[in-house]
mmCIF file with all atom_site columns, C-alpha atoms and ligand atoms in Angstrom:
data_model
loop_
_atom_site.group_PDB
_atom_site.id
_atom_site.type_symbol
_atom_site.label_atom_id
_atom_site.label_alt_id
_atom_site.label_comp_id
_atom_site.label_asym_id
_atom_site.label_entity_id
_atom_site.label_seq_id
_atom_site.pdbx_PDB_ins_code
_atom_site.Cartn_x
_atom_site.Cartn_y
_atom_site.Cartn_z
_atom_site.occupancy
_atom_site.B_iso_or_equiv
_atom_site.pdbx_formal_charge
_atom_site.auth_seq_id
_atom_site.auth_comp_id
_atom_site.auth_asym_id
_atom_site.auth_atom_id
_atom_site.pdbx_PDB_model_num
ATOM   1   C  CA  . UNK A 1 1   ? 150.312 215.378 172.131 1.00 80.00 ? 1   UNK A CA  1
ATOM   2   C  CA  . UNK A 1 2   ? 150.995 212.692 169.762 1.00 90.00 ? 2   UNK A CA  1
ATOM   3   C  CA  . UNK A 1 3   ? 153.101 209.388 170.881 1.00 94.00 ? 3   UNK A CA  1
ATOM   4   C  CA  . UNK A 1 4   ? 155.577 207.783 168.758 1.00 97.00 ? 4   UNK A CA  1
ATOM   5   C  CA  . UNK A 1 5   ? 157.337 204.345 169.212 1.00 98.00 ? 5   UNK A CA  1
ATOM   6   C  CA  . UNK A 1 6   ? 160.760 204.256 167.699 1.00 98.00 ? 6   UNK A CA  1
ATOM   7   C  CA  . UNK A 1 7   ? 162.030 200.931 167.194 1.00 98.00 ? 7   UNK A CA  1
ATOM   8   C  CA  . UNK A 1 8   ? 165.846 200.876 166.507 1.00 96.00 ? 8   UNK A CA  1
ATOM   9   C  CA  . UNK A 1 9   ? 168.715 198.954 167.933 1.00 96.00 ? 9   UNK A CA  1
ATOM   10  C  CA  . UNK A 1 10  ? 171.421 201.520 167.199 1.00 94.00 ? 10  UNK A CA  1
ATOM   11  C  CA  . UNK A 1 11  ? 171.648 203.934 169.902 1.00 94.00 ? 11  UNK A CA  1
ATOM   12  C  CA  . UNK A 1 12  ? 173.326 206.886 167.783 1.00 92.00 ? 12  UNK A CA  1
ATOM   13  C  CA  . UNK A 1 13  ? 170.053 206.650 165.278 1.00 93.00 ? 13  UNK A CA  1
ATOM   14  C  CA  . UNK A 1 14  ? 167.305 206.309 168.019 1.00 95.00 ? 14  UNK A CA  1
ATOM   15  C  CA  . UNK A 1 15  ? 168.911 209.244 170.129 1.00 93.00 ? 15  UNK A CA  1
ATOM   16  C  CA  . UNK A 1 16  ? 168.892 211.462 166.893 1.00 91.00 ? 16  UNK A CA  1
ATOM   17  C  CA  . UNK A 1 17  ? 165.657 210.340 165.829 1.00 94.00 ? 17  UNK A CA  1
ATOM   18  C  CA  . UNK A 1 18  ? 164.200 210.999 169.555 1.00 94.00 ? 18  UNK A CA  1
ATOM   19  C  CA  . UNK A 1 19  ? 165.797 214.502 169.982 1.00 90.00 ? 19  UNK A CA  1
ATOM   20  C  CA  . UNK A 1 20  ? 164.214 215.679 166.528 1.00 90.00 ? 20  UNK A CA  1
ATOM   21  C  CA  . UNK A 1 21  ? 160.886 214.281 167.278 1.00 92.00 ? 21  UNK A CA  1
ATOM   22  C  CA  . UNK A 1 22  ? 160.633 215.971 170.922 1.00 90.00 ? 22  UNK A CA  1
ATOM   23  C  CA  . UNK A 1 23  ? 161.773 218.955 169.544 1.00 86.00 ? 23  UNK A CA  1
ATOM   24  C  CA  . UNK A 1 24  ? 159.048 218.885 166.896 1.00 86.00 ? 24  UNK A CA  1
ATOM   25  C  CA  . UNK A 1 25  ? 156.457 218.539 169.821 1.00 87.00 ? 25  UNK A CA  1
ATOM   26  C  CA  . UNK A 1 26  ? 155.908 214.447 169.768 1.00 92.00 ? 26  UNK A CA  1
ATOM   27  C  CA  . UNK A 1 27  ? 156.015 212.501 172.815 1.00 94.00 ? 27  UNK A CA  1
ATOM   28  C  CA  . UNK A 1 28  ? 158.576 209.600 172.232 1.00 96.00 ? 28  UNK A CA  1
ATOM   29  C  CA  . UNK A 1 29  ? 159.648 206.165 173.443 1.00 97.00 ? 29  UNK A CA  1
ATOM   30  C  CA  . UNK A 1 30  ? 162.542 203.908 172.130 1.00 97.00 ? 30  UNK A CA  1
ATOM   31  C  CA  . UNK A 1 31  ? 162.717 200.102 172.051 1.00 98.00 ? 31  UNK A CA  1
ATOM   32  C  CA  . UNK A 1 32  ? 165.920 198.687 171.359 1.00 97.00 ? 32  UNK A CA  1
ATOM   33  C  CA  . UNK A 1 33  ? 164.855 195.069 170.970 1.00 98.00 ? 33  UNK A CA  1
ATOM   34  C  CA  . UNK A 1 34  ? 162.220 193.117 168.386 1.00 97.00 ? 34  UNK A CA  1
ATOM   35  C  CA  . UNK A 1 35  ? 160.313 191.714 171.927 1.00 97.00 ? 35  UNK A CA  1
ATOM   36  C  CA  . UNK A 1 36  ? 159.866 194.769 173.305 1.00 97.00 ? 36  UNK A CA  1
ATOM   37  C  CA  . UNK A 1 37  ? 158.991 196.780 170.320 1.00 98.00 ? 37  UNK A CA  1
ATOM   38  C  CA  . UNK A 1 38  ? 156.061 194.474 169.437 1.00 97.00 ? 38  UNK A CA  1
ATOM   39  C  CA  . UNK A 1 39  ? 154.807 194.459 172.820 1.00 97.00 ? 39  UNK A CA  1
ATOM   40  C  CA  . UNK A 1 40  ? 154.832 198.003 173.468 1.00 97.00 ? 40  UNK A CA  1
ATOM   41  C  CA  . UNK A 1 41  ? 152.861 198.484 169.673 1.00 97.00 ? 41  UNK A CA  1
ATOM   42  C  CA  . UNK A 1 42  ? 150.498 196.092 170.731 1.00 95.00 ? 42  UNK A CA  1
ATOM   43  C  CA  . UNK A 1 43  ? 149.472 198.603 173.794 1.00 94.00 ? 43  UNK A CA  1
ATOM   44  C  CA  . UNK A 1 44  ? 147.219 201.466 172.882 1.00 87.00 ? 44  UNK A CA  1
ATOM   45  C  CA  . UNK A 1 45  ? 149.773 204.203 173.832 1.00 93.00 ? 45  UNK A CA  1
ATOM   46  C  CA  . UNK A 1 46  ? 150.991 205.317 170.306 1.00 95.00 ? 46  UNK A CA  1
ATOM   47  C  CA  . UNK A 1 47  ? 149.983 206.856 167.345 1.00 93.00 ? 47  UNK A CA  1
ATOM   48  C  CA  . UNK A 1 48  ? 152.585 205.681 164.736 1.00 96.00 ? 48  UNK A CA  1
ATOM   49  C  CA  . UNK A 1 49  ? 155.453 203.319 164.861 1.00 97.00 ? 49  UNK A CA  1
ATOM   50  C  CA  . UNK A 1 50  ? 159.009 203.957 163.368 1.00 97.00 ? 50  UNK A CA  1
ATOM   51  C  CA  . UNK A 1 51  ? 160.247 200.236 162.721 1.00 96.00 ? 51  UNK A CA  1
ATOM   52  C  CA  . UNK A 1 52  ? 163.970 199.368 162.030 1.00 93.00 ? 52  UNK A CA  1
ATOM   53  C  CA  . UNK A 1 53  ? 164.023 196.054 160.150 1.00 90.00 ? 53  UNK A CA  1
ATOM   54  C  CA  . UNK A 1 54  ? 167.159 194.374 161.526 1.00 89.00 ? 54  UNK A CA  1
ATOM   55  C  CA  . UNK A 1 55  ? 166.162 194.574 165.188 1.00 94.00 ? 55  UNK A CA  1
ATOM   56  C  CA  . UNK A 1 56  ? 167.459 191.710 167.849 1.00 97.00 ? 56  UNK A CA  1
ATOM   57  C  CA  . UNK A 1 57  ? 165.224 188.936 168.981 1.00 97.00 ? 57  UNK A CA  1
ATOM   58  C  CA  . UNK A 1 58  ? 162.770 189.807 166.210 1.00 96.00 ? 58  UNK A CA  1
ATOM   59  C  CA  . UNK A 1 59  ? 162.939 191.480 162.964 1.00 92.00 ? 59  UNK A CA  1
ATOM   60  C  CA  . UNK A 1 60  ? 160.914 194.133 161.689 1.00 92.00 ? 60  UNK A CA  1
ATOM   61  C  CA  . UNK A 1 61  ? 158.731 192.418 159.257 1.00 90.00 ? 61  UNK A CA  1
ATOM   62  C  CA  . UNK A 1 62  ? 157.569 189.490 161.891 1.00 92.00 ? 62  UNK A CA  1
ATOM   63  C  CA  . UNK A 1 63  ? 156.756 192.408 163.990 1.00 95.00 ? 63  UNK A CA  1
ATOM   64  C  CA  . UNK A 1 64  ? 154.375 193.883 161.396 1.00 92.00 ? 64  UNK A CA  1
ATOM   65  C  CA  . UNK A 1 65  ? 152.995 190.626 160.479 1.00 91.00 ? 65  UNK A CA  1
ATOM   66  C  CA  . UNK A 1 66  ? 152.030 190.079 164.046 1.00 93.00 ? 66  UNK A CA  1
ATOM   67  C  CA  . UNK A 1 67  ? 150.889 193.654 164.446 1.00 93.00 ? 67  UNK A CA  1
ATOM   68  C  CA  . UNK A 1 68  ? 148.784 193.459 161.353 1.00 88.00 ? 68  UNK A CA  1
ATOM   69  C  CA  . UNK A 1 69  ? 147.701 189.609 162.256 1.00 87.00 ? 69  UNK A CA  1
ATOM   70  C  CA  . UNK A 1 70  ? 146.384 191.016 165.269 1.00 88.00 ? 70  UNK A CA  1
ATOM   71  C  CA  . UNK A 1 71  ? 144.155 193.441 163.837 1.00 86.00 ? 71  UNK A CA  1
ATOM   72  C  CA  . UNK A 1 72  ? 146.422 196.535 164.970 1.00 89.00 ? 72  UNK A CA  1
ATOM   73  C  CA  . UNK A 1 73  ? 145.738 199.266 162.129 1.00 88.00 ? 73  UNK A CA  1
ATOM   74  C  CA  . UNK A 1 74  ? 148.874 201.509 163.870 1.00 92.00 ? 74  UNK A CA  1
ATOM   75  C  CA  . UNK A 1 75  ? 150.644 203.246 161.189 1.00 93.00 ? 75  UNK A CA  1
ATOM   76  C  CA  . UNK A 1 76  ? 153.933 202.071 160.493 1.00 93.00 ? 76  UNK A CA  1
ATOM   77  C  CA  . UNK A 1 77  ? 157.003 203.995 158.565 1.00 93.00 ? 77  UNK A CA  1
ATOM   78  C  CA  . UNK A 1 78  ? 159.925 201.081 158.177 1.00 90.00 ? 78  UNK A CA  1
ATOM   79  C  CA  . UNK A 1 79  ? 163.545 202.305 158.254 1.00 87.00 ? 79  UNK A CA  1
ATOM   80  C  CA  . UNK A 1 80  ? 165.991 199.924 156.990 1.00 78.00 ? 80  UNK A CA  1
ATOM   81  C  CA  . UNK A 1 81  ? 169.618 199.648 155.310 1.00 74.00 ? 81  UNK A CA  1
ATOM   82  C  CA  . UNK A 1 82  ? 168.212 197.261 153.244 1.00 60.00 ? 82  UNK A CA  1
ATOM   83  C  CA  . UNK A 1 83  ? 167.259 199.199 150.114 1.00 58.00 ? 83  UNK A CA  1
ATOM   84  C  CA  . UNK A 1 84  ? 166.449 196.413 147.775 1.00 56.00 ? 84  UNK A CA  1
ATOM   85  C  CA  . UNK A 1 85  ? 163.195 196.485 146.272 1.00 57.00 ? 85  UNK A CA  1
ATOM   86  C  CA  . UNK A 1 86  ? 161.910 193.485 147.133 1.00 65.00 ? 86  UNK A CA  1
ATOM   87  C  CA  . UNK A 1 87  ? 162.377 194.399 150.485 1.00 67.00 ? 87  UNK A CA  1
ATOM   88  C  CA  . UNK A 1 88  ? 160.451 197.588 150.168 1.00 65.00 ? 88  UNK A CA  1
ATOM   89  C  CA  . UNK A 1 89  ? 157.480 195.743 148.389 1.00 66.00 ? 89  UNK A CA  1
ATOM   90  C  CA  . UNK A 1 90  ? 157.574 193.214 150.895 1.00 69.00 ? 90  UNK A CA  1
ATOM   91  C  CA  . UNK A 1 91  ? 157.652 195.763 154.088 1.00 68.00 ? 91  UNK A CA  1
ATOM   92  C  CA  . UNK A 1 92  ? 154.486 197.815 152.130 1.00 71.00 ? 92  UNK A CA  1
ATOM   93  C  CA  . UNK A 1 93  ? 152.733 194.172 151.421 1.00 71.00 ? 93  UNK A CA  1
ATOM   94  C  CA  . UNK A 1 94  ? 153.115 193.481 155.013 1.00 75.00 ? 94  UNK A CA  1
ATOM   95  C  CA  . UNK A 1 95  ? 151.080 196.365 156.009 1.00 80.00 ? 95  UNK A CA  1
ATOM   96  C  CA  . UNK A 1 96  ? 153.787 198.962 156.287 1.00 83.00 ? 96  UNK A CA  1
ATOM   97  C  CA  . UNK A 1 97  ? 152.299 202.329 155.449 1.00 83.00 ? 97  UNK A CA  1
ATOM   98  C  CA  . UNK A 1 98  ? 155.737 203.898 154.299 1.00 83.00 ? 98  UNK A CA  1
ATOM   99  C  CA  . UNK A 1 99  ? 159.299 202.990 153.893 1.00 83.00 ? 99  UNK A CA  1
ATOM   100 C  CA  . UNK A 1 100 ? 162.460 205.099 154.459 1.00 86.00 ? 100 UNK A CA  1
ATOM   101 C  CA  . UNK A 1 101 ? 166.175 203.649 153.317 1.00 84.00 ? 101 UNK A CA  1
ATOM   102 C  CA  . UNK A 1 102 ? 168.968 204.498 155.767 1.00 84.00 ? 102 UNK A CA  1
ATOM   103 C  CA  . UNK A 1 103 ? 170.755 206.649 156.092 1.00 84.00 ? 103 UNK A CA  1
ATOM   104 C  CA  . UNK A 1 104 ? 167.964 208.937 156.106 1.00 87.00 ? 104 UNK A CA  1
ATOM   105 C  CA  . UNK A 1 105 ? 167.640 212.979 156.982 1.00 87.00 ? 105 UNK A CA  1
ATOM   106 C  CA  . UNK A 1 106 ? 165.404 213.666 159.960 1.00 90.00 ? 106 UNK A CA  1
ATOM   107 C  CA  . UNK A 1 107 ? 163.576 216.112 157.666 1.00 87.00 ? 107 UNK A CA  1
ATOM   108 C  CA  . UNK A 1 108 ? 162.572 213.371 155.339 1.00 88.00 ? 108 UNK A CA  1
ATOM   109 C  CA  . UNK A 1 109 ? 161.266 211.229 158.405 1.00 93.00 ? 109 UNK A CA  1
ATOM   110 C  CA  . UNK A 1 110 ? 159.475 213.949 159.976 1.00 92.00 ? 110 UNK A CA  1
ATOM   111 C  CA  . UNK A 1 111 ? 157.656 214.790 156.572 1.00 89.00 ? 111 UNK A CA  1
ATOM   112 C  CA  . UNK A 1 112 ? 156.396 211.030 156.456 1.00 90.00 ? 112 UNK A CA  1
ATOM   113 C  CA  . UNK A 1 113 ? 155.551 210.883 159.934 1.00 92.00 ? 113 UNK A CA  1
ATOM   114 C  CA  . UNK A 1 114 ? 153.570 214.446 159.607 1.00 88.00 ? 114 UNK A CA  1
ATOM   115 C  CA  . UNK A 1 115 ? 151.801 212.843 156.486 1.00 85.00 ? 115 UNK A CA  1
ATOM   116 C  CA  . UNK A 1 116 ? 150.277 209.845 158.088 1.00 84.00 ? 116 UNK A CA  1
ATOM   117 C  CA  . UNK A 1 117 ? 149.779 211.889 160.696 1.00 79.00 ? 117 UNK A CA  1
ATOM   118 C  CA  . UNK A 1 118 ? 147.532 214.058 158.659 1.00 69.00 ? 118 UNK A CA  1
ATOM   119 C  CA  . UNK A 1 119 ? 146.000 211.107 157.008 1.00 59.00 ? 119 UNK A CA  1
ATOM   120 C  CA  . UNK A 1 120 ? 144.386 210.159 160.257 1.00 54.00 ? 120 UNK A CA  1
ATOM   121 C  CA  . UNK A 1 121 ? 143.171 213.068 161.240 1.00 53.00 ? 121 UNK A CA  1
ATOM   122 C  CA  . UNK A 1 122 ? 143.052 214.957 158.196 1.00 49.00 ? 122 UNK A CA  1
ATOM   123 C  CA  . UNK A 1 123 ? 143.197 218.619 159.146 1.00 45.00 ? 123 UNK A CA  1
ATOM   124 C  CA  . UNK A 1 124 ? 145.580 220.163 156.442 1.00 44.00 ? 124 UNK A CA  1
ATOM   125 C  CA  . UNK A 1 125 ? 146.772 222.353 159.130 1.00 49.00 ? 125 UNK A CA  1
ATOM   126 C  CA  . UNK A 1 126 ? 150.060 221.981 158.347 1.00 57.00 ? 126 UNK A CA  1
ATOM   127 C  CA  . UNK A 1 127 ? 150.026 222.240 154.380 1.00 73.00 ? 127 UNK A CA  1
ATOM   128 C  CA  . UNK A 1 128 ? 151.668 225.600 153.974 1.00 82.00 ? 128 UNK A CA  1
ATOM   129 C  CA  . UNK A 1 129 ? 154.128 227.552 156.147 1.00 86.00 ? 129 UNK A CA  1
ATOM   130 C  CA  . UNK A 1 130 ? 154.245 231.172 156.384 1.00 89.00 ? 130 UNK A CA  1
ATOM   131 C  CA  . UNK A 1 131 ? 157.056 233.789 157.493 1.00 91.00 ? 131 UNK A CA  1
ATOM   132 C  CA  . UNK A 1 132 ? 156.313 237.224 156.401 1.00 90.00 ? 132 UNK A CA  1
ATOM   133 C  CA  . UNK A 1 133 ? 156.141 237.220 152.583 1.00 91.00 ? 133 UNK A CA  1
ATOM   134 C  CA  . UNK A 1 134 ? 157.603 233.793 152.499 1.00 93.00 ? 134 UNK A CA  1
ATOM   135 C  CA  . UNK A 1 135 ? 155.523 230.635 152.133 1.00 92.00 ? 135 UNK A CA  1
ATOM   136 C  CA  . UNK A 1 136 ? 156.185 226.974 151.602 1.00 91.00 ? 136 UNK A CA  1
ATOM   137 C  CA  . UNK A 1 137 ? 153.738 224.704 150.496 1.00 87.00 ? 137 UNK A CA  1
ATOM   138 C  CA  . UNK A 1 138 ? 154.760 221.235 152.355 1.00 78.00 ? 138 UNK A CA  1
ATOM   139 C  CA  . UNK A 1 139 ? 152.637 219.298 149.725 1.00 74.00 ? 139 UNK A CA  1
ATOM   140 C  CA  . UNK A 1 140 ? 153.701 220.519 146.398 1.00 78.00 ? 140 UNK A CA  1
ATOM   141 C  CA  . UNK A 1 141 ? 157.291 221.527 147.968 1.00 81.00 ? 141 UNK A CA  1
ATOM   142 C  CA  . UNK A 1 142 ? 156.509 225.088 146.418 1.00 88.00 ? 142 UNK A CA  1
ATOM   143 C  CA  . UNK A 1 143 ? 158.201 228.228 147.671 1.00 93.00 ? 143 UNK A CA  1
ATOM   144 C  CA  . UNK A 1 144 ? 157.010 231.659 147.335 1.00 93.00 ? 144 UNK A CA  1
ATOM   145 C  CA  . UNK A 1 145 ? 158.470 235.145 148.204 1.00 93.00 ? 145 UNK A CA  1
ATOM   146 C  CA  . UNK A 1 146 ? 156.154 237.732 147.724 1.00 90.00 ? 146 UNK A CA  1
ATOM   147 C  CA  . UNK A 1 147 ? 153.673 235.866 145.763 1.00 87.00 ? 147 UNK A CA  1
ATOM   148 C  CA  . UNK A 1 148 ? 156.694 234.986 143.179 1.00 92.00 ? 148 UNK A CA  1
ATOM   149 C  CA  . UNK A 1 149 ? 157.609 231.213 142.790 1.00 93.00 ? 149 UNK A CA  1
ATOM   150 C  CA  . UNK A 1 150 ? 161.209 230.612 143.902 1.00 94.00 ? 150 UNK A CA  1
ATOM   151 C  CA  . UNK A 1 151 ? 163.026 227.575 142.413 1.00 92.00 ? 151 UNK A CA  1
ATOM   152 C  CA  . UNK A 1 152 ? 164.485 225.728 145.915 1.00 90.00 ? 152 UNK A CA  1
ATOM   153 C  CA  . UNK A 1 153 ? 166.499 222.503 145.668 1.00 87.00 ? 153 UNK A CA  1
ATOM   154 C  CA  . UNK A 1 154 ? 165.131 219.667 147.860 1.00 82.00 ? 154 UNK A CA  1
ATOM   155 C  CA  . UNK A 1 155 ? 168.007 220.653 150.547 1.00 84.00 ? 155 UNK A CA  1
ATOM   156 C  CA  . UNK A 1 156 ? 167.178 224.318 150.227 1.00 91.00 ? 156 UNK A CA  1
ATOM   157 C  CA  . UNK A 1 157 ? 163.586 223.629 150.995 1.00 90.00 ? 157 UNK A CA  1
ATOM   158 C  CA  . UNK A 1 158 ? 164.234 221.887 154.084 1.00 89.00 ? 158 UNK A CA  1
ATOM   159 C  CA  . UNK A 1 159 ? 166.653 224.377 155.241 1.00 92.00 ? 159 UNK A CA  1
ATOM   160 C  CA  . UNK A 1 160 ? 163.662 227.084 154.755 1.00 94.00 ? 160 UNK A CA  1
ATOM   161 C  CA  . UNK A 1 161 ? 161.182 225.138 156.195 1.00 91.00 ? 161 UNK A CA  1
ATOM   162 C  CA  . UNK A 1 162 ? 163.771 224.644 159.285 1.00 91.00 ? 162 UNK A CA  1
ATOM   163 C  CA  . UNK A 1 163 ? 164.034 228.199 159.373 1.00 94.00 ? 163 UNK A CA  1
ATOM   164 C  CA  . UNK A 1 164 ? 160.484 229.052 159.301 1.00 92.00 ? 164 UNK A CA  1
ATOM   165 C  CA  . UNK A 1 165 ? 159.559 226.470 161.732 1.00 88.00 ? 165 UNK A CA  1
ATOM   166 C  CA  . UNK A 1 166 ? 162.201 228.234 164.305 1.00 90.00 ? 166 UNK A CA  1
ATOM   167 C  CA  . UNK A 1 167 ? 161.671 232.010 163.300 1.00 90.00 ? 167 UNK A CA  1
ATOM   168 C  CA  . UNK A 1 168 ? 163.161 234.340 165.465 1.00 90.00 ? 168 UNK A CA  1
ATOM   169 C  CA  . UNK A 1 169 ? 165.667 231.519 167.161 1.00 92.00 ? 169 UNK A CA  1
ATOM   170 C  CA  . UNK A 1 170 ? 169.057 231.351 166.232 1.00 95.00 ? 170 UNK A CA  1
ATOM   171 C  CA  . UNK A 1 171 ? 170.066 227.692 164.688 1.00 94.00 ? 171 UNK A CA  1
ATOM   172 C  CA  . UNK A 1 172 ? 173.371 226.726 165.224 1.00 91.00 ? 172 UNK A CA  1
ATOM   173 C  CA  . UNK A 1 173 ? 175.331 224.832 162.271 1.00 88.00 ? 173 UNK A CA  1
ATOM   174 C  CA  . UNK A 1 174 ? 175.132 221.551 164.135 1.00 84.00 ? 174 UNK A CA  1
ATOM   175 C  CA  . UNK A 1 175 ? 171.309 221.842 164.343 1.00 86.00 ? 175 UNK A CA  1
ATOM   176 C  CA  . UNK A 1 176 ? 170.942 222.431 160.965 1.00 89.00 ? 176 UNK A CA  1
ATOM   177 C  CA  . UNK A 1 177 ? 173.353 219.747 159.959 1.00 86.00 ? 177 UNK A CA  1
ATOM   178 C  CA  . UNK A 1 178 ? 171.524 217.224 162.179 1.00 81.00 ? 178 UNK A CA  1
ATOM   179 C  CA  . UNK A 1 179 ? 167.877 218.647 160.990 1.00 82.00 ? 179 UNK A CA  1
ATOM   180 C  CA  . UNK A 1 180 ? 168.471 219.113 157.311 1.00 84.00 ? 180 UNK A CA  1
ATOM   181 C  CA  . UNK A 1 181 ? 171.397 216.814 156.373 1.00 80.00 ? 181 UNK A CA  1
ATOM   182 C  CA  . UNK A 1 182 ? 170.905 213.613 158.862 1.00 75.00 ? 182 UNK A CA  1
ATOM   183 C  CA  . UNK A 1 183 ? 173.095 211.829 161.357 1.00 65.00 ? 183 UNK A CA  1
ATOM   184 C  CA  . UNK A 1 184 ? 175.899 210.555 159.035 1.00 66.00 ? 184 UNK A CA  1
ATOM   185 C  CA  . UNK A 1 185 ? 176.712 214.392 158.617 1.00 68.00 ? 185 UNK A CA  1
ATOM   186 C  CA  . UNK A 1 186 ? 180.489 215.456 159.254 1.00 73.00 ? 186 UNK A CA  1
ATOM   187 C  CA  . UNK A 1 187 ? 180.548 218.170 162.311 1.00 70.00 ? 187 UNK A CA  1
ATOM   188 C  CA  . UNK A 1 188 ? 183.120 219.724 160.649 1.00 76.00 ? 188 UNK A CA  1
ATOM   189 C  CA  . UNK A 1 189 ? 181.691 220.410 157.629 1.00 80.00 ? 189 UNK A CA  1
ATOM   190 C  CA  . UNK A 1 190 ? 180.858 224.113 156.087 1.00 85.00 ? 190 UNK A CA  1
ATOM   191 C  CA  . UNK A 1 191 ? 178.106 222.795 153.962 1.00 87.00 ? 191 UNK A CA  1
ATOM   192 C  CA  . UNK A 1 192 ? 175.432 224.547 155.851 1.00 90.00 ? 192 UNK A CA  1
ATOM   193 C  CA  . UNK A 1 193 ? 176.539 227.702 155.515 1.00 92.00 ? 193 UNK A CA  1
ATOM   194 C  CA  . UNK A 1 194 ? 177.081 227.139 151.750 1.00 92.00 ? 194 UNK A CA  1
ATOM   195 C  CA  . UNK A 1 195 ? 173.519 226.487 151.601 1.00 93.00 ? 195 UNK A CA  1
ATOM   196 C  CA  . UNK A 1 196 ? 172.511 229.165 153.927 1.00 95.00 ? 196 UNK A CA  1
ATOM   197 C  CA  . UNK A 1 197 ? 174.569 231.475 151.462 1.00 95.00 ? 197 UNK A CA  1
ATOM   198 C  CA  . UNK A 1 198 ? 172.529 229.979 148.329 1.00 94.00 ? 198 UNK A CA  1
ATOM   199 C  CA  . UNK A 1 199 ? 168.881 229.957 150.478 1.00 95.00 ? 199 UNK A CA  1
ATOM   200 C  CA  . UNK A 1 200 ? 169.986 234.202 151.161 1.00 95.00 ? 200 UNK A CA  1
ATOM   201 C  CA  . UNK A 1 201 ? 170.238 234.701 147.247 1.00 94.00 ? 201 UNK A CA  1
ATOM   202 C  CA  . UNK A 1 202 ? 166.986 233.023 146.622 1.00 94.00 ? 202 UNK A CA  1
ATOM   203 C  CA  . UNK A 1 203 ? 165.028 234.380 149.429 1.00 94.00 ? 203 UNK A CA  1
ATOM   204 C  CA  . UNK A 1 204 ? 166.397 237.900 149.156 1.00 91.00 ? 204 UNK A CA  1
ATOM   205 C  CA  . UNK A 1 205 ? 168.266 240.117 151.329 1.00 88.00 ? 205 UNK A CA  1
ATOM   206 C  CA  . UNK A 1 206 ? 167.483 240.835 154.904 1.00 89.00 ? 206 UNK A CA  1
ATOM   207 C  CA  . UNK A 1 207 ? 165.949 237.718 155.897 1.00 93.00 ? 207 UNK A CA  1
ATOM   208 C  CA  . UNK A 1 208 ? 168.557 235.310 157.197 1.00 95.00 ? 208 UNK A CA  1
ATOM   209 C  CA  . UNK A 1 209 ? 170.992 237.181 159.581 1.00 95.00 ? 209 UNK A CA  1
ATOM   210 C  CA  . UNK A 1 210 ? 174.389 235.727 160.946 1.00 94.00 ? 210 UNK A CA  1
ATOM   211 C  CA  . UNK A 1 211 ? 174.515 235.592 164.754 1.00 93.00 ? 211 UNK A CA  1
ATOM   212 C  CA  . UNK A 1 212 ? 178.341 235.721 165.135 1.00 91.00 ? 212 UNK A CA  1
ATOM   213 C  CA  . UNK A 1 213 ? 180.141 232.682 166.435 1.00 88.00 ? 213 UNK A CA  1
ATOM   214 C  CA  . UNK A 1 214 ? 176.398 230.981 167.055 1.00 91.00 ? 214 UNK A CA  1
ATOM   215 C  CA  . UNK A 1 215 ? 174.667 230.611 163.898 1.00 94.00 ? 215 UNK A CA  1
ATOM   216 C  CA  . UNK A 1 216 ? 171.821 232.090 161.707 1.00 96.00 ? 216 UNK A CA  1
ATOM   217 C  CA  . UNK A 1 217 ? 168.270 233.398 162.320 1.00 95.00 ? 217 UNK A CA  1
ATOM   218 C  CA  . UNK A 1 218 ? 165.264 234.107 160.408 1.00 94.00 ? 218 UNK A CA  1
ATOM   219 C  CA  . UNK A 1 219 ? 164.162 237.731 161.319 1.00 88.00 ? 219 UNK A CA  1
HETATM 220 CA CA1 . CA  B 2 .   ? 169.092 198.007 163.505 1.00 83.97 ? 1   CA  B CA1 1
#
């Protein structure tokens, strides 16, 4: 099982990321301070580091500098509220593999983690997801139903991906909101229901059923 180190001091965000990654089959460990993150990242225990820039004790750029300076090739995805271009460039030049601005959606982070993991072992096994006659190409973001191309928005694609990865299971509105919309969602929002409606229209009838009072399920 691939193991991911999450360096993040905000419990709300680390909890959200950890929960999602565990559900996706990864082992996780959270480091809430810079020095602890660096110490753990220097061990051989992790396959990838999700690194917040603003950490107590030592910032993410410094951690990265120490890691790369010490010869570590651990894949690093930086997370930060600083979205200015110069920070992105500094992060990438400092040896980060990828960069994600906050707030971010979980599926966005997961896609980037999977991409990094795939570069490592290059199996290509996750390139397409299929359920009955619905196929999602994860790389090109193309969706097909019965061989015909269907245009899905980014959000609809993420939702379809969530359903296919959990085919047959009931997904609650809260699960869909947190996985597809991110941690800044309003729990009372009906946006998930609205998008399930859009997705139903695009995929065709008889695929996504409503489980009254619980959520939705791909059949
Ligand atoms: Ca922080």
